[in-house]
Coordinates of C-alpha atoms in Angstrom, one line a residue:
M16 CA -13.7 -9.4 5.8
N17 CA -16.5 -9.8 2.8
L18 CA -15.3 -8.2 -0.7
K19 CA -18.9 -8.5 -1.7
G20 CA -20.1 -4.2 -1.0
A21 CA -16.8 -3.7 0.3
R22 CA -15.8 -0.3 0.3
V23 CA -11.9 -0.2 -0.5
L24 CA -9.5 2.8 -0.5
V25 CA -6.6 1.9 -3.3
P26 CA -3.8 4.6 -2.7
G27 CA -1.4 3.7 -6.1
A28 CA -4.2 2.6 -7.5
T29 CA -1.6 3.5 -10.9
G30 CA 1.3 1.1 -9.9
A31 CA 0.9 -2.3 -11.2
I32 CA 0.0 -3.8 -8.2
G33 CA -2.5 -1.5 -7.2
G34 CA -4.1 -1.1 -10.2
A35 CA -4.8 -4.8 -10.4
L36 CA -6.0 -4.7 -7.2
A37 CA -8.5 -2.2 -7.6
E38 CA -9.7 -4.8 -10.7
R39 CA -9.6 -7.5 -9.0
L40 CA -11.5 -6.2 -5.8
H41 CA -14.1 -4.8 -8.4
A42 CA -14.7 -8.1 -10.0
H43 CA -14.8 -9.1 -6.0
G44 CA -18.2 -6.9 -5.9
A45 CA -15.8 -4.4 -3.7
R46 CA -16.6 -0.7 -4.1
P47 CA -12.9 0.6 -4.9
A48 CA -12.3 4.4 -4.7
V49 CA -8.4 4.7 -6.2
A50 CA -5.9 7.8 -5.7
G51 CA -2.5 7.8 -7.7
R52 CA -0.2 10.3 -8.9
D53 CA -0.4 9.8 -12.7
P54 CA -3.6 11.1 -14.1
V55 CA -3.7 9.1 -17.1
A56 CA -3.4 5.4 -15.3
L57 CA -5.8 7.1 -12.9
D58 CA -8.6 7.7 -15.4
R59 CA -7.9 4.2 -16.7
I60 CA -8.1 2.2 -13.3
A61 CA -11.3 4.7 -12.4
A62 CA -12.8 3.5 -15.7
A63 CA -11.4 -0.3 -15.3
C64 CA -13.4 0.1 -12.1
G65 CA -16.8 0.7 -13.3
G66 CA -16.4 4.4 -12.9
A67 CA -15.0 4.5 -9.6
P68 CA -14.3 7.6 -7.6
A69 CA -10.7 8.3 -8.5
R70 CA -8.4 11.2 -7.0
R71 CA -5.0 12.2 -7.6
F72 CA -2.2 12.9 -5.1
D73 CA 1.6 13.2 -4.5
A74 CA 3.5 11.8 -1.6
Y75 CA 5.4 14.7 -0.3
D76 CA 1.8 16.4 0.6
L77 CA 1.1 14.5 3.9
G78 CA -1.9 16.9 4.2
R79 CA -3.8 15.4 1.3
C80 CA -2.6 11.9 1.3
A81 CA -4.3 12.1 4.9
D82 CA -7.5 14.3 2.8
T83 CA -7.4 11.7 0.4
V84 CA -9.0 9.0 3.1
T85 CA -11.5 11.3 4.7
W86 CA -12.5 11.6 0.5
A87 CA -12.9 8.0 -0.1
A88 CA -15.3 8.0 2.6
D89 CA -17.5 10.6 1.4
A90 CA -17.5 9.2 -1.9
L91 CA -18.3 5.9 -1.2
G92 CA -20.4 5.8 1.9
G93 CA -18.0 4.9 4.3
L94 CA -14.9 3.0 4.3
D95 CA -14.7 -0.8 5.4
A96 CA -10.6 -1.4 4.4
V97 CA -7.6 0.9 3.7
V98 CA -4.8 -0.6 1.1
V99 CA -1.3 0.9 0.5
C100 CA 0.2 -0.1 -2.6
V101 CA 2.7 3.2 -3.0
G102 CA 6.7 2.9 -2.8
V103 CA 9.6 3.7 -5.0
P104 CA 13.3 1.6 -5.0
A105 CA 16.6 2.6 -4.8
F106 CA 19.6 1.1 -5.8
G107 CA 23.5 0.9 -4.2
P108 CA 25.7 1.4 -1.7
A109 CA 24.6 3.5 1.6
A110 CA 27.6 6.0 0.8
S111 CA 26.5 7.0 -2.6
V112 CA 22.9 7.4 -1.8
D113 CA 22.7 11.6 -0.6
D114 CA 20.2 13.0 1.7
A115 CA 17.6 14.1 -0.5
T116 CA 16.6 10.7 -1.8
V117 CA 17.0 9.4 1.7
E118 CA 13.9 11.6 2.4
H119 CA 12.6 10.9 -0.9
L120 CA 12.2 7.4 0.1
F121 CA 11.7 8.1 3.6
T122 CA 8.4 10.2 2.8
V123 CA 7.0 7.4 -0.1
N124 CA 7.9 4.6 1.3
A125 CA 7.0 5.4 5.2
L126 CA 5.6 8.5 5.3
A127 CA 3.0 9.2 3.4
P128 CA 1.5 5.4 3.9
M129 CA 1.9 5.8 7.4
A130 CA -0.5 9.5 6.7
F131 CA -3.0 7.1 4.9
L132 CA -3.5 4.4 7.8
R133 CA -3.5 7.0 10.5
A134 CA -5.7 8.8 9.1
A135 CA -8.0 5.6 8.6
L136 CA -8.3 4.7 11.9
P137 CA -11.1 6.8 13.3
V138 CA -12.5 6.4 9.9
V139 CA -12.2 2.4 9.0
S140 CA -15.0 0.0 10.3
P141 CA -13.7 -1.8 13.6
R142 CA -14.3 -5.4 11.6
G143 CA -12.4 -3.2 8.7
V144 CA -9.2 -3.8 7.2
L145 CA -5.8 -1.0 7.2
A146 CA -3.8 -2.7 4.8
A147 CA -0.2 -1.9 3.5
V148 CA 2.4 -3.5 1.1
T149 CA 6.1 -4.1 2.5
G150 CA 7.8 -6.8 1.3
T151 CA 10.4 -9.3 2.1
V152 CA 13.6 -6.8 2.0
V153 CA 12.4 -5.7 5.1
D154 CA 13.5 -9.2 6.7
L155 CA 16.2 -10.1 3.9
L156 CA 17.8 -6.4 4.4
P157 CA 20.6 -7.1 1.0
A158 CA 23.2 -5.5 0.9
G159 CA 23.3 -1.9 -2.2
M160 CA 19.2 -1.7 -0.7
A161 CA 20.2 -0.1 2.6
D162 CA 17.6 3.0 2.5
Y163 CA 14.6 1.7 0.6
A164 CA 14.9 -1.5 3.3
A165 CA 15.5 0.8 6.1
A166 CA 12.0 2.6 5.0
K167 CA 10.2 -0.3 4.0
A168 CA 11.3 -1.7 7.9
A169 CA 10.7 1.7 9.6
L170 CA 6.6 1.1 8.2
A171 CA 6.5 -2.6 9.0
A172 CA 7.5 -1.6 12.5
W173 CA 4.5 1.3 12.6
L174 CA 2.1 -1.6 10.8
A175 CA 3.0 -3.9 13.6
A176 CA 2.9 -1.7 16.6
V177 CA -0.6 -0.5 15.5
R178 CA -1.6 -3.6 15.2
R179 CA -1.0 -4.3 19.0
E180 CA -2.7 -1.1 19.8
R181 CA -5.7 -2.3 18.2
R182 CA -6.0 -6.1 18.5
H183 CA -8.8 -5.6 20.1
T184 CA -11.2 -2.6 18.6
G185 CA -9.9 -3.1 15.3
P186 CA -9.7 -2.1 12.5
A187 CA -7.6 -5.3 11.5
V188 CA -4.1 -4.4 10.2
L189 CA -1.8 -6.1 7.7
D190 CA 1.5 -5.8 6.6
V191 CA 1.4 -7.5 3.2
R192 CA 5.2 -8.7 2.9
L193 CA 5.6 -9.2 -0.7
P194 CA 8.6 -10.7 -2.5
H195 CA 10.0 -9.5 -5.5
V196 CA 6.8 -8.8 -8.0
A197 CA 7.8 -9.1 -12.2
S198 CA 6.3 -5.5 -12.0
G199 CA 9.1 -3.0 -13.6
F200 CA 9.1 -1.8 -9.8
A201 CA 12.6 -2.4 -9.7
E202 CA 13.1 -0.5 -13.1
R203 CA 12.0 2.7 -11.7
A204 CA 14.2 3.3 -9.2
V205 CA 14.9 6.9 -8.3
V206 CA 18.7 6.3 -8.3
G207 CA 21.1 3.0 -9.0
R208 CA 20.2 0.3 -10.9
P209 CA 19.1 -3.5 -9.6
P210 CA 21.1 -6.2 -9.0
A211 CA 20.1 -9.2 -10.7
L212 CA 16.8 -10.4 -9.0
P213 CA 15.4 -13.9 -8.5
H214 CA 12.6 -14.9 -10.5
G215 CA 9.6 -12.4 -9.5
W216 CA 6.2 -13.4 -8.6
T217 CA 3.5 -12.9 -11.6
V218 CA 1.7 -9.3 -10.6
Q219 CA -1.2 -11.6 -10.7
R220 CA -0.1 -13.8 -8.0
A221 CA 0.9 -10.4 -5.9
V222 CA -2.9 -9.6 -5.9
D223 CA -3.7 -13.3 -5.2
T224 CA -1.8 -13.0 -1.9
T225 CA -3.0 -9.9 -1.2
V226 CA -6.9 -10.4 -1.7
D227 CA -6.2 -13.5 0.2
A228 CA -4.8 -11.3 3.2
L229 CA -8.0 -9.3 3.1
V230 CA -10.3 -11.9 3.3
T231 CA -9.0 -14.0 5.6
A232 CA -7.7 -10.8 8.4
R233 CA -9.6 -11.6 11.6
A234 CA -11.9 -8.7 13.1
A235 CA -10.5 -7.5 16.7
G236 CA -11.6 -9.7 19.5
H237 CA -11.3 -12.9 17.6
D238 CA -7.2 -13.3 17.1

């Protein structure tokens, strides 16, 4: 994927990784549209991206998530990529996590990203890219993170299946499976406290990896 002039929607742009990614895409000549929950951070990121179109959403409003794709396509005159950087963690033994928290984790980490990307399937060009950040938690399945890991694994499974569906028709579907990133994300858990975590990647390294994945994504029918 050529970033120069690419029209890219970044849901979750008010987070550390999403905001840094939107700014990096803008620096590479892409035309981002940014979406997030925090209005102050959203205004700041939009300004840093040259006055990029910006829209608020709440992950619990799946219709709003889907409509944001249409809004971005209208604002940018089409879409070449959607990169979802939405997520929230939780920590603690499975028996200590209540059902309302589990519902929250699955909505934010799985259902909302799916809503964005499902709506993008008929909108993003066949040679474009759909991507979401999951994490190596999907592979590691650590104790004390059962519900968070399960939500991210649900998204990863959905991405894998859609990738197979779209292998020959596009757009490309990416699972950006980052390790722990020292972004403050773990400290914003909805419940529990993070365990001792390994030294994390920097936000910039995470953005480098994500941008590399977008640039090297193969067009439909060429994998």
